[in-house]
Coordinates of C-alpha atoms and ligand atoms in Angstrom, one line a residue:
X1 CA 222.7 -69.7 22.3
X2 CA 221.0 -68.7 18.8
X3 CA 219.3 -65.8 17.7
X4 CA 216.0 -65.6 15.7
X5 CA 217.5 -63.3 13.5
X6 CA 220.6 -61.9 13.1
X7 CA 221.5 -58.5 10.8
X8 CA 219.1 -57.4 9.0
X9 CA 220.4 -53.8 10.1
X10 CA 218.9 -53.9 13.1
X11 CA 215.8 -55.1 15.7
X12 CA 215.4 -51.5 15.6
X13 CA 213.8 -51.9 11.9
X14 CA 212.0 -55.4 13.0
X15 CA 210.3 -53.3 15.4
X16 CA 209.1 -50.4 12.6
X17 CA 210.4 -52.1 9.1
X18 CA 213.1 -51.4 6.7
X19 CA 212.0 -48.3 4.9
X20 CA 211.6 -48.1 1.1
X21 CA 214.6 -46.3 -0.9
X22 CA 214.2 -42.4 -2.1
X23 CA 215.5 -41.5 -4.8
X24 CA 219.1 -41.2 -6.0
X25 CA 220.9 -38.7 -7.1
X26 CA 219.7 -37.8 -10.9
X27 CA 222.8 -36.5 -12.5
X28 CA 225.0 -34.2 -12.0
X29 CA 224.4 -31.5 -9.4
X30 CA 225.5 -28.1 -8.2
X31 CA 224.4 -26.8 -4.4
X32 CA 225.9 -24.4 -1.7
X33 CA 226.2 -27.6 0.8
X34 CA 226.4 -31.4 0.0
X35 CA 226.4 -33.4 2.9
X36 CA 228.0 -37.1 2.8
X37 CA 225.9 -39.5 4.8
X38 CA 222.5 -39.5 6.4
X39 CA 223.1 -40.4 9.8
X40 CA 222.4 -38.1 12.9
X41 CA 225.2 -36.2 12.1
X42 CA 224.2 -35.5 8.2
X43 CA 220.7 -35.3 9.5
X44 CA 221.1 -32.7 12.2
X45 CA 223.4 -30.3 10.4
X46 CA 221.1 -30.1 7.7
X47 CA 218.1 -29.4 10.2
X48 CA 219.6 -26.9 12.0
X49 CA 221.0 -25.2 8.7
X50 CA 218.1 -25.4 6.5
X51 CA 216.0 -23.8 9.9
X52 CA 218.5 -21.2 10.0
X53 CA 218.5 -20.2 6.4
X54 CA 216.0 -21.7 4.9
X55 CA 217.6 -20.2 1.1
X56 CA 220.3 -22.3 1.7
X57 CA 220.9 -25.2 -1.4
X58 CA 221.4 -28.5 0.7
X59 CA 222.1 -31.8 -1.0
X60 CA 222.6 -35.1 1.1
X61 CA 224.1 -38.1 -0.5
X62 CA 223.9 -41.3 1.1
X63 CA 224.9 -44.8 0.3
X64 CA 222.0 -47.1 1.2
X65 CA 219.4 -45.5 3.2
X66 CA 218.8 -42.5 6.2
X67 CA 219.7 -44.2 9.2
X68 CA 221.8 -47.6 7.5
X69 CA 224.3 -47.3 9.8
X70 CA 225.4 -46.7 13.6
X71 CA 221.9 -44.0 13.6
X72 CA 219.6 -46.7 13.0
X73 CA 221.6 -49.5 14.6
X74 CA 223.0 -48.2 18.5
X75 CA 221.9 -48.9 21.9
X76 CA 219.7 -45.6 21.9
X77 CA 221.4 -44.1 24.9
X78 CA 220.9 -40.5 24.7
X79 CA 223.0 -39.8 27.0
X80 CA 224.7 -36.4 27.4
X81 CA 227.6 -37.8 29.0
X82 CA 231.5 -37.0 28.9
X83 CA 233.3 -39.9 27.1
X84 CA 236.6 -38.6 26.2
X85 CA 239.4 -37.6 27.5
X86 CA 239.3 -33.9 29.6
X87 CA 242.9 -33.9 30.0
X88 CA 243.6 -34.0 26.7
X89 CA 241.0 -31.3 25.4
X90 CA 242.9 -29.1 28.3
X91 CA 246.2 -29.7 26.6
X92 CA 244.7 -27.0 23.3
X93 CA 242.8 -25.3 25.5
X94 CA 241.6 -24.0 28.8
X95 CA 239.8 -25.6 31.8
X96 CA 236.7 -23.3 31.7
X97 CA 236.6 -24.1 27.7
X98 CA 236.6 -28.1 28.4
X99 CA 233.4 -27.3 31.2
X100 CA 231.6 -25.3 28.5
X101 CA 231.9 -28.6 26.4
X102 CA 230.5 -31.0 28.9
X103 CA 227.8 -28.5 29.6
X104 CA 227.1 -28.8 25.9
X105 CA 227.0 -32.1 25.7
X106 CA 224.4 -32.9 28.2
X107 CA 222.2 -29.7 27.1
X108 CA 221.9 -32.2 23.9
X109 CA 219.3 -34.5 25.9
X110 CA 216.7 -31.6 26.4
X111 CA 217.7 -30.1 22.8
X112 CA 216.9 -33.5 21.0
X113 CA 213.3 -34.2 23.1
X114 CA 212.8 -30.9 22.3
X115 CA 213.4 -31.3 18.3
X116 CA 211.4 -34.7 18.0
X117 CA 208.6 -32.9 20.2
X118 CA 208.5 -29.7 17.7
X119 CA 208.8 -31.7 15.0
X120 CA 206.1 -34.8 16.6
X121 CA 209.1 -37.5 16.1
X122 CA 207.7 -40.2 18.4
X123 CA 211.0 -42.0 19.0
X124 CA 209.7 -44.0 22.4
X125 CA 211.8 -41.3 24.5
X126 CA 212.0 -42.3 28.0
X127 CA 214.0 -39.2 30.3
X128 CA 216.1 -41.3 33.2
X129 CA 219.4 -42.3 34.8
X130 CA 222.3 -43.7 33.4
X131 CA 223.5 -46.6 36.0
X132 CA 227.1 -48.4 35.6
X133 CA 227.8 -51.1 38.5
X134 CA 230.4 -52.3 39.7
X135 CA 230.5 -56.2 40.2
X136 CA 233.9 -56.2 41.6
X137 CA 236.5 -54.3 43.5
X138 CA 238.7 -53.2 41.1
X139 CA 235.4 -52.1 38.6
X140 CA 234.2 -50.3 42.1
X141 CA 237.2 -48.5 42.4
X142 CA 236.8 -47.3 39.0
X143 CA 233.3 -46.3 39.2
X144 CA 233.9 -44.2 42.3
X145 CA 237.0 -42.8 40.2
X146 CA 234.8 -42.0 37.5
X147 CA 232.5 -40.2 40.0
X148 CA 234.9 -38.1 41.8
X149 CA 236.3 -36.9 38.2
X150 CA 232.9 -36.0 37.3
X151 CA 232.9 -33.7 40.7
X152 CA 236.2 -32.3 40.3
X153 CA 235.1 -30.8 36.6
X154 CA 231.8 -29.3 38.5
X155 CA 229.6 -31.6 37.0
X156 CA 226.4 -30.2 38.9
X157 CA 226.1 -32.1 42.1
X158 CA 222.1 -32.9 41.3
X159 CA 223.3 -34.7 37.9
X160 CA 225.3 -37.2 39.8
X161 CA 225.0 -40.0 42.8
X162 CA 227.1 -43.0 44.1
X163 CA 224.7 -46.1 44.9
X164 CA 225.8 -48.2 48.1
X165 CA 225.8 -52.1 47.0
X166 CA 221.9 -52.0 48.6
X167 CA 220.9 -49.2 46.6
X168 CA 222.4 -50.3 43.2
X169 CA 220.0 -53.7 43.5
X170 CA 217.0 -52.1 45.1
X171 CA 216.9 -50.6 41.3
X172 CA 218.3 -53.5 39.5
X173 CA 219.0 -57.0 41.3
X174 CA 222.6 -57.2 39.0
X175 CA 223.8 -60.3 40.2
X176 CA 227.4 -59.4 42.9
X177 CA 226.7 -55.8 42.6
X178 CA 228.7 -53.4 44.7
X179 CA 227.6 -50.2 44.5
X180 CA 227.4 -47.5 41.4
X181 CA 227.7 -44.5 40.0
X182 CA 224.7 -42.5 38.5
X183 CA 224.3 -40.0 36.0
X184 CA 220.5 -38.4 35.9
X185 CA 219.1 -36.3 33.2
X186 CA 219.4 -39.1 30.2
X187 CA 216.9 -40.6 28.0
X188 CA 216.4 -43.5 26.1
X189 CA 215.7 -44.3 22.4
X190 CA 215.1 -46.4 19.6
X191 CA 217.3 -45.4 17.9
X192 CA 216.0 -46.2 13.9
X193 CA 212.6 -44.1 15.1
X194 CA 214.8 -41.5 16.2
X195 CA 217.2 -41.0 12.6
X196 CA 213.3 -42.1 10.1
X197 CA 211.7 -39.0 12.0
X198 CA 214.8 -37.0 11.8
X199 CA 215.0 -37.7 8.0
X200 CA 211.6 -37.0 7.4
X201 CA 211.9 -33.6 9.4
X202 CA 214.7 -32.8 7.3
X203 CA 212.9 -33.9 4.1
X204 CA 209.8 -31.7 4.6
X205 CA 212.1 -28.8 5.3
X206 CA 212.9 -29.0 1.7
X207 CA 216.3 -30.8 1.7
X208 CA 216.7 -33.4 -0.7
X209 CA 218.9 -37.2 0.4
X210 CA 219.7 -39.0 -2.5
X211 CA 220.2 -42.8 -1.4
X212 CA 221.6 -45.3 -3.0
X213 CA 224.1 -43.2 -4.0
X214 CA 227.8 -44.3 -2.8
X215 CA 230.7 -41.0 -2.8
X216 CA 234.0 -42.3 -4.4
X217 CA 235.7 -39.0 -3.5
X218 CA 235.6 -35.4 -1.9
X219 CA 237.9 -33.2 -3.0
X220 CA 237.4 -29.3 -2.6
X221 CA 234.4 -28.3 -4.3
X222 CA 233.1 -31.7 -5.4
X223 CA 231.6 -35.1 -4.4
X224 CA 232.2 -37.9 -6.9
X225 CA 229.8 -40.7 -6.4
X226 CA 228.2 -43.0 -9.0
X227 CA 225.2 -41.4 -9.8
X228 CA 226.5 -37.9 -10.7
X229 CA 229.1 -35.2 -9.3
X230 CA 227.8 -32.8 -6.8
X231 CA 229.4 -29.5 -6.9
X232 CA 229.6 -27.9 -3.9
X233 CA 231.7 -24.5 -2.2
X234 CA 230.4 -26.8 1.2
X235 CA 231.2 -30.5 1.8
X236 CA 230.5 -32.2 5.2
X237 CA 231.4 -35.4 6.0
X238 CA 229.4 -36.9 7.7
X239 CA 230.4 -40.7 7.5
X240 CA 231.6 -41.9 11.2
X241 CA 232.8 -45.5 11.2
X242 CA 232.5 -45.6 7.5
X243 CA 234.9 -42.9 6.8
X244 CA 238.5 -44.6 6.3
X245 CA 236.0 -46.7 3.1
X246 CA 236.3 -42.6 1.7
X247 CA 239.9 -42.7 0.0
X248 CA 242.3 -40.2 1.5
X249 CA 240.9 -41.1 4.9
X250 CA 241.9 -44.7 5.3
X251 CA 243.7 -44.2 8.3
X252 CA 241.6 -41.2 9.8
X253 CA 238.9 -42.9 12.1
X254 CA 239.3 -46.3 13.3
X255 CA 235.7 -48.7 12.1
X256 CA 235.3 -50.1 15.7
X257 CA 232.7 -53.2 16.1
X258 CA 230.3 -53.4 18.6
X259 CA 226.9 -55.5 18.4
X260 CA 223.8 -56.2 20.2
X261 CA 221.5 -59.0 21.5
X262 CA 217.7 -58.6 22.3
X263 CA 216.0 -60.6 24.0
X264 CA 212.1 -61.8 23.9
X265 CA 209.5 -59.5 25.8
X266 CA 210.2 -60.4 29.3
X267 CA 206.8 -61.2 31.8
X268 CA 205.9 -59.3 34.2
X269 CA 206.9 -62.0 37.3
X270 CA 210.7 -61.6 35.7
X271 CA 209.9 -57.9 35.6
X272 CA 209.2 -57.8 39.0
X273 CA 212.8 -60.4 40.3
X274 CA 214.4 -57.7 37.9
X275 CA 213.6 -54.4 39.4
X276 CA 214.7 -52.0 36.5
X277 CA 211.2 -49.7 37.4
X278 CA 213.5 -46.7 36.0
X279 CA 214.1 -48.4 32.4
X280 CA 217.8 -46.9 33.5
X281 CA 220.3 -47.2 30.6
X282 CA 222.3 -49.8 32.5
X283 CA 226.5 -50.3 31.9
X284 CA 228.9 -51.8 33.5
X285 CA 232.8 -50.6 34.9
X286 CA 234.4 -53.3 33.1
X287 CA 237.1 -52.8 30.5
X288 CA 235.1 -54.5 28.0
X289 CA 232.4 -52.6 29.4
X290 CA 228.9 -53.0 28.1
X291 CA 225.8 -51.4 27.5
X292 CA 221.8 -52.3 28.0
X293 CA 218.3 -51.0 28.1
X294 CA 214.9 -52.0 28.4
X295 CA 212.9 -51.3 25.5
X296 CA 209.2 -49.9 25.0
X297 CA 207.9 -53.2 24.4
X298 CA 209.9 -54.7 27.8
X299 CA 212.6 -56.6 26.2
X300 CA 215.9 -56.4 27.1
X301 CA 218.6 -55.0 25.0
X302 CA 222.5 -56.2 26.0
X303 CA 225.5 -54.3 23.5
X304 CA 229.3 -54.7 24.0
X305 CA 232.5 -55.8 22.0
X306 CA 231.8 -57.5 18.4
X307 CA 234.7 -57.9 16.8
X308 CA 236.2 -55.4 17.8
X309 CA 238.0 -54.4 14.2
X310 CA 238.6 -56.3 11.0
X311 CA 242.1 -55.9 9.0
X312 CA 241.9 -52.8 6.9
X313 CA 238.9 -51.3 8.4
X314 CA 236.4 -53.2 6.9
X315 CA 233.0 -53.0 7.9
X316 CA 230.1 -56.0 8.4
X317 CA 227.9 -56.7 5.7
X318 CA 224.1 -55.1 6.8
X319 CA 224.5 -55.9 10.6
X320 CA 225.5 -59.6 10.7
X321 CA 227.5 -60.4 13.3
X322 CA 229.4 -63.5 14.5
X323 CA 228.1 -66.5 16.2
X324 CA 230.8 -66.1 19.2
X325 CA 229.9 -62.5 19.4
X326 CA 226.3 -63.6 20.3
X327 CA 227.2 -65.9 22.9
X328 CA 229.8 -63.9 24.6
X329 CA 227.0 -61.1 24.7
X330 CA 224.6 -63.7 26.3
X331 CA 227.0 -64.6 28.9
X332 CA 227.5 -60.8 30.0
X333 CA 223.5 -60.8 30.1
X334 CA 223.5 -63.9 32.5
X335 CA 225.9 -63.0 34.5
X336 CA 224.8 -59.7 35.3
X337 CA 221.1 -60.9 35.3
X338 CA 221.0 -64.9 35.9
X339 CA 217.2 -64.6 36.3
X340 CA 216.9 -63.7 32.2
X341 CA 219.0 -66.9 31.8
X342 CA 215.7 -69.1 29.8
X343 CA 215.3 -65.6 27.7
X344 CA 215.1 -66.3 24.5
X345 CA 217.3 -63.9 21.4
X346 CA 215.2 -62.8 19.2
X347 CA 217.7 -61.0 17.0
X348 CA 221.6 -60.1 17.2
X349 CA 223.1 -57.1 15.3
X350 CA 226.5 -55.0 14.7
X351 CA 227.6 -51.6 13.3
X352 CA 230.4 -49.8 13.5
X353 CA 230.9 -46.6 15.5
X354 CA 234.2 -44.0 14.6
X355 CA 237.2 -44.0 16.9
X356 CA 240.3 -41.1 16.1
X357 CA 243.7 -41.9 17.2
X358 CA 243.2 -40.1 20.1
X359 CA 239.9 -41.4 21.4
X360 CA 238.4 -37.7 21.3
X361 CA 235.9 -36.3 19.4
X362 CA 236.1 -33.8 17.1
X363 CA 234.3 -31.4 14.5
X364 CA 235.5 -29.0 12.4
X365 CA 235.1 -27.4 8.9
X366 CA 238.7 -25.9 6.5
X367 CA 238.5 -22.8 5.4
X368 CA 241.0 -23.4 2.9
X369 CA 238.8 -26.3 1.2
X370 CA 235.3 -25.7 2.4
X371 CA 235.9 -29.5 3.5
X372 CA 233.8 -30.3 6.6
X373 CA 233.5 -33.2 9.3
X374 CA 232.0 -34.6 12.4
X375 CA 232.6 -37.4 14.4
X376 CA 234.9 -40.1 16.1
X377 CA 232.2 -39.9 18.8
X378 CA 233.5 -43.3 20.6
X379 CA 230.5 -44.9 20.6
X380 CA 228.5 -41.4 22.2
X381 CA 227.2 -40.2 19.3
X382 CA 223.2 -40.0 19.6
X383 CA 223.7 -37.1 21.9
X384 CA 226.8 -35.6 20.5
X385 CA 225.9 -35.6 16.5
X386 CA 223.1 -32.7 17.8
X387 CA 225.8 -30.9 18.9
X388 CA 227.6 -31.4 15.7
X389 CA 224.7 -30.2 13.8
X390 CA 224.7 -27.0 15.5
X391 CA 227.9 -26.4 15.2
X392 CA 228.8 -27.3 11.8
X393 CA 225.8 -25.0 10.8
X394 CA 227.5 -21.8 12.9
X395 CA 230.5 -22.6 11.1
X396 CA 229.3 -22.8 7.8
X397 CA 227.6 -19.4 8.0
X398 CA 231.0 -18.3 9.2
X399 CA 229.6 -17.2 12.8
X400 CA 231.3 -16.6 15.8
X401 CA 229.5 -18.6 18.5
X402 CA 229.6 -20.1 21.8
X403 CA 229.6 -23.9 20.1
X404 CA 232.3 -23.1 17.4
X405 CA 234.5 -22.1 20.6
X406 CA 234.4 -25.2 22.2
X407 CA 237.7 -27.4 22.5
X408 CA 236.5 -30.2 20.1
X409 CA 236.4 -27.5 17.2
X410 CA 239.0 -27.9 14.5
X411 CA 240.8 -30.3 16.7
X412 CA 243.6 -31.8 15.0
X413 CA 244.6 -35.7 15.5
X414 CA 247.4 -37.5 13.8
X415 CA 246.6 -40.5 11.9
X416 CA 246.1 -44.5 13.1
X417 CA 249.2 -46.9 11.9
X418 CA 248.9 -48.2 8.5
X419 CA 248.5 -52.1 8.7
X420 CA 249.3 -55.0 10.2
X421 CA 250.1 -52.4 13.3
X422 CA 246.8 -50.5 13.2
X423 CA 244.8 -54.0 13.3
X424 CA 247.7 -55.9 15.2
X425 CA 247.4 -52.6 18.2
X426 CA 243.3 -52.9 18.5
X427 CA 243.3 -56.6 18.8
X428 CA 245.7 -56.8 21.8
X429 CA 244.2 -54.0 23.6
X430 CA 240.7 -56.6 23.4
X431 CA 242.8 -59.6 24.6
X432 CA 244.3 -57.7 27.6
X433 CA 241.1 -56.0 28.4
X434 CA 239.7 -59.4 28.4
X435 CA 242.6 -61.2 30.7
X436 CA 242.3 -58.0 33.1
X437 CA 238.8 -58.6 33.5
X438 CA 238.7 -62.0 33.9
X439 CA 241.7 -61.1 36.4
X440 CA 239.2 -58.9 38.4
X441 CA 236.6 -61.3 38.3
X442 CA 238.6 -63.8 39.8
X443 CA 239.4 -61.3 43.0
X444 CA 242.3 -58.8 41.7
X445 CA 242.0 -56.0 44.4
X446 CA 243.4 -53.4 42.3
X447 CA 242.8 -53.0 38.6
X448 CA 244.7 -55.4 36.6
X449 CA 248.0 -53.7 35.2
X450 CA 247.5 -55.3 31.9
X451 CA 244.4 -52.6 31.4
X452 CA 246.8 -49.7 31.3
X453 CA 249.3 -51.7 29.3
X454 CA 246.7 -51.8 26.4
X455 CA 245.4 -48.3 27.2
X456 CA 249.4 -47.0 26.3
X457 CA 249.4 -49.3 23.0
X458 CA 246.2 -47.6 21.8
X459 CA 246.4 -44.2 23.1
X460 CA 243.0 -44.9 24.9
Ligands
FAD1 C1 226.1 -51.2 17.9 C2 226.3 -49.7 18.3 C3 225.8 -49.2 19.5 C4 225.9 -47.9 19.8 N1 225.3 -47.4 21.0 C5 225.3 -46.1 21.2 C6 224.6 -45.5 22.3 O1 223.8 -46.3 22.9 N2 224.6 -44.2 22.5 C7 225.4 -43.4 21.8 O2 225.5 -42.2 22.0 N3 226.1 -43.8 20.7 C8 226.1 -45.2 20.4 N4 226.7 -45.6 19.3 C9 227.4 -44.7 18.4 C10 226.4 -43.9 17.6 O3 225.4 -44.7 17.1 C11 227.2 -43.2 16.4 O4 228.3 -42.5 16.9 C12 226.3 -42.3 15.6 O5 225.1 -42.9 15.2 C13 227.0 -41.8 14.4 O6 226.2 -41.1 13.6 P1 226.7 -40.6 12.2 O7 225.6 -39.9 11.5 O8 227.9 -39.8 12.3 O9 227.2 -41.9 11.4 P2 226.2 -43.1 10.8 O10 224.9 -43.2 11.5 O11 227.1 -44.3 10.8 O12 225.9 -42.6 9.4 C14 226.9 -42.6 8.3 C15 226.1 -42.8 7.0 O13 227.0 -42.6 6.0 C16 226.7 -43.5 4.9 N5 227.9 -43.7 4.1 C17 229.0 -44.4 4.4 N6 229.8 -44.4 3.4 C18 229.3 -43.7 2.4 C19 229.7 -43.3 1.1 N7 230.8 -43.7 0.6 N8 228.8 -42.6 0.4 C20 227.6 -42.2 0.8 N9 227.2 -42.5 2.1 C21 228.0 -43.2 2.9 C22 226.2 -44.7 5.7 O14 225.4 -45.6 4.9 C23 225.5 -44.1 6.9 O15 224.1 -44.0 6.7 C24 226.6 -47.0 19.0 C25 227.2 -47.5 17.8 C26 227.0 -48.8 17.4 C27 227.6 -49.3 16.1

């Protein structure tokens, strides 16, 4: 199977076009706050700081364009949801605090619809459920799993459902399905109209991004980059998968792959064997789960494993992904939806998304270097980079607040391996998570032992 197209960013920028390049930076520059990168993260700190002080001297540097990378290229789940380990945010901290956190998180749904309606960013949001099925025994085991932790951290019992088998494909007729687990109060995106009205929000309040502008270094008080030096008491970096390209942070975020197939507009007879009436954010319980939506336009979107991480954290080259990549993507897609199997792909697509050594996310600012961050999302950061934005804004005016409490803040993480371990660790956790799920598939009852093998070589 070929796609039309394939990088180019994204479909999301077939779908509005690549925007034309601001300026860069002129020269050498002095602010209170320069912010690396102009992602959601860069984007939404400077909103929320500029709103709060509107005195405040914000610079944003940024390699290519607003929204180059993950921002303009994900699979526009805004979805609120608790990704990471809560176990491990206990260990530094207390069970209440790691509640508050989730209850964060999903408030970040209603605060970004909120933003883009304030600010009239028409970003085709779309409020629904988040659905991941179960195909198997051992991915149904999970899911329930999945569910019950939910419960146990008083997830509110109105945010959360378990589907019987029949009620999982009265909404979607996924081939095998055996039941799944629900989360409600999500929304869906595109993702590039999302971080363009974001930028332009941001813009208008009177902060300048300077693009084609690459950073070479941060050190305390200053951002090297080839247009100029900024000097700033404030750096945040704001860089996510591309951070470890930053020297000093090589082995600080791990540049995980993961791409995306679209398909053509489907017709409304194929709309109506499909179900999908909700436009739910669909996923699966898989190890090598994956990720789909149906667009605006009624196309179907299917995201999962690219490569998963090239040697010494290298990243693609503007979105291009490979060839096997595509197909194993379309083979998820059939199998999960046979009926789309004459679909044509219109366009294929990667990015990379941050991962820390711990698979948790964190944000934080030192107040010894005035040296901020946010990030290592694991592939949920269109919800949580609003919370990052509001966070790294109470901690740069040095405020005491409920957000700068939570268990993420100034969460310390050792390092990944240097390489060959670092890429040699990454690419057997793929391989087993593949021969665990093909295990399942085949009828495993239980979930394949090799899973938690590669779960304990990665720290997952
Ligand atoms: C394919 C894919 C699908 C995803 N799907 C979802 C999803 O559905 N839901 C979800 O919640 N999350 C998803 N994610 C993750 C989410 O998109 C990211 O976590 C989030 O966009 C990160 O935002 P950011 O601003 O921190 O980083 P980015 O958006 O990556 O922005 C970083 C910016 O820094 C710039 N930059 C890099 N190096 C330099 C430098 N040296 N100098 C200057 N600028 C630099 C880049 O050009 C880029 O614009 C997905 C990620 C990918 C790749």
């Amino acid at each position: 199977m070929d796609a039309k197209v394939n990088g180019n960013v994204s479909f999301w920028y077939a779908d509005i076009g690549l925007p034309a390049f601001r300026a860069p930076l002129p020269g050498d520059l002095e602010a209170d706050v320069c912010i690396v990168g102009a992602g959601y993260t860069g984007l939404w700190t400077a909103y929320y700081l500029k709103k709060a002080d509107p005195s405040i001297r914000i610079a944003i540097v940024e390699k290519e364009f607003a929204g180059f990378g993950a921002s303009g290229r994900n699979g526009g789940w805004l979805s609120g949801g608790f990704g990471w380990s809560r176990e491990k945010y206990l260990k530094t901290s207390t069970r209440g605090a790691v509640i508050d956190m989730q209850r964060a998180m999903y408030g970040t749904v209603e605060e970004v619809i909120a933003v883009t309606e304030a600010e009239g960013i028409d970003a085709d949001i779309l409020r629904t459920d988040n659905i991941t099925v179960a195909t198997n025994k051992p991915q149904l085991d999970r899911a329930r799993a999945e569910y019950e932790e939910a419960k146990a951290w008083e997830m509110p019992a109105d945010r959360i459902e378990f589907l019987s088998a029949a009620d999982a494909r009265a909404r979607i007729a996924i081939h095998n399905v055996q039941g799944a687990y629900v989360l409600r109060g999500m929304a869906r995106v595109q993702p590039a109209k999302l971080v363009r009205g974001l930028s332009d929000a941001v813009e208008r309040l009177g902060v300048p991004i300077y693009e084609q502008t690459t950073v070479t270094g941060i050190e305390k008080g200053k951002v090297t980059t080839n247009r100029g030096t900024v000097r700033a008491p404030i750096i945040i970096r704001a860089t996510e998968g591309f951070t470890a390209g930053i020297p000093g942070n090589e082995r600080l975020w791990l540049p995980l792959n993961s791409a995306q197939i679209i398909t053509e507009p489907v017709s409304d007879a194929l709309w109506d064997e499909i179900g999908w009436k909700g436009h739910e954010l669909l996923g699966d319980a898989a190890h090598a789960y994956c990720y789909a939506q149906r667009t605006r336009e009624g196309r179907i979107t299917m995201g999962g494993r690219g490569v998963p991480y090239r040697y010494g954290s290298q990243t693609d080259v503007r979105g291009q992904t490979q060839q096997l990549t595509i197909e194993k993507l379309h083979a998820i897609l059939v199998r999960l939806l046979p009926q789309t199997k004459n679909l044509r792909i219109d366009h294929a697509w990667c990015g990379v998304l941050g991962v820390p050594r711990d698979w948790c996310t964190t944000a934080g600012l030192d107040p010894e270097t005035g040296i901020g961050w946010a990030g290592g999302y694991v592939g949920l950061g269109v919800s949580s980079s609003n919370l990052s934005g509001r966070t790294l804004r109470d901690l740069i005016l040095r405020r005491d607040t409920e957000l700068t409490r939570l268990p993420w803040v100034n969460r310390q993480v050792s390092k990944w391996e240097p390489e060959p371990m670092r890429w040699l660790g990454v690419h057997s956790m793929y391989q087993l998570y593949r021969m665990a799920d093909e295990r399942e598939e085949a009828g495993l009852d239980h979930t394949s032992k090799l899973a938690a093998i590669a779960d304990r070589i990665t720290g997952h």
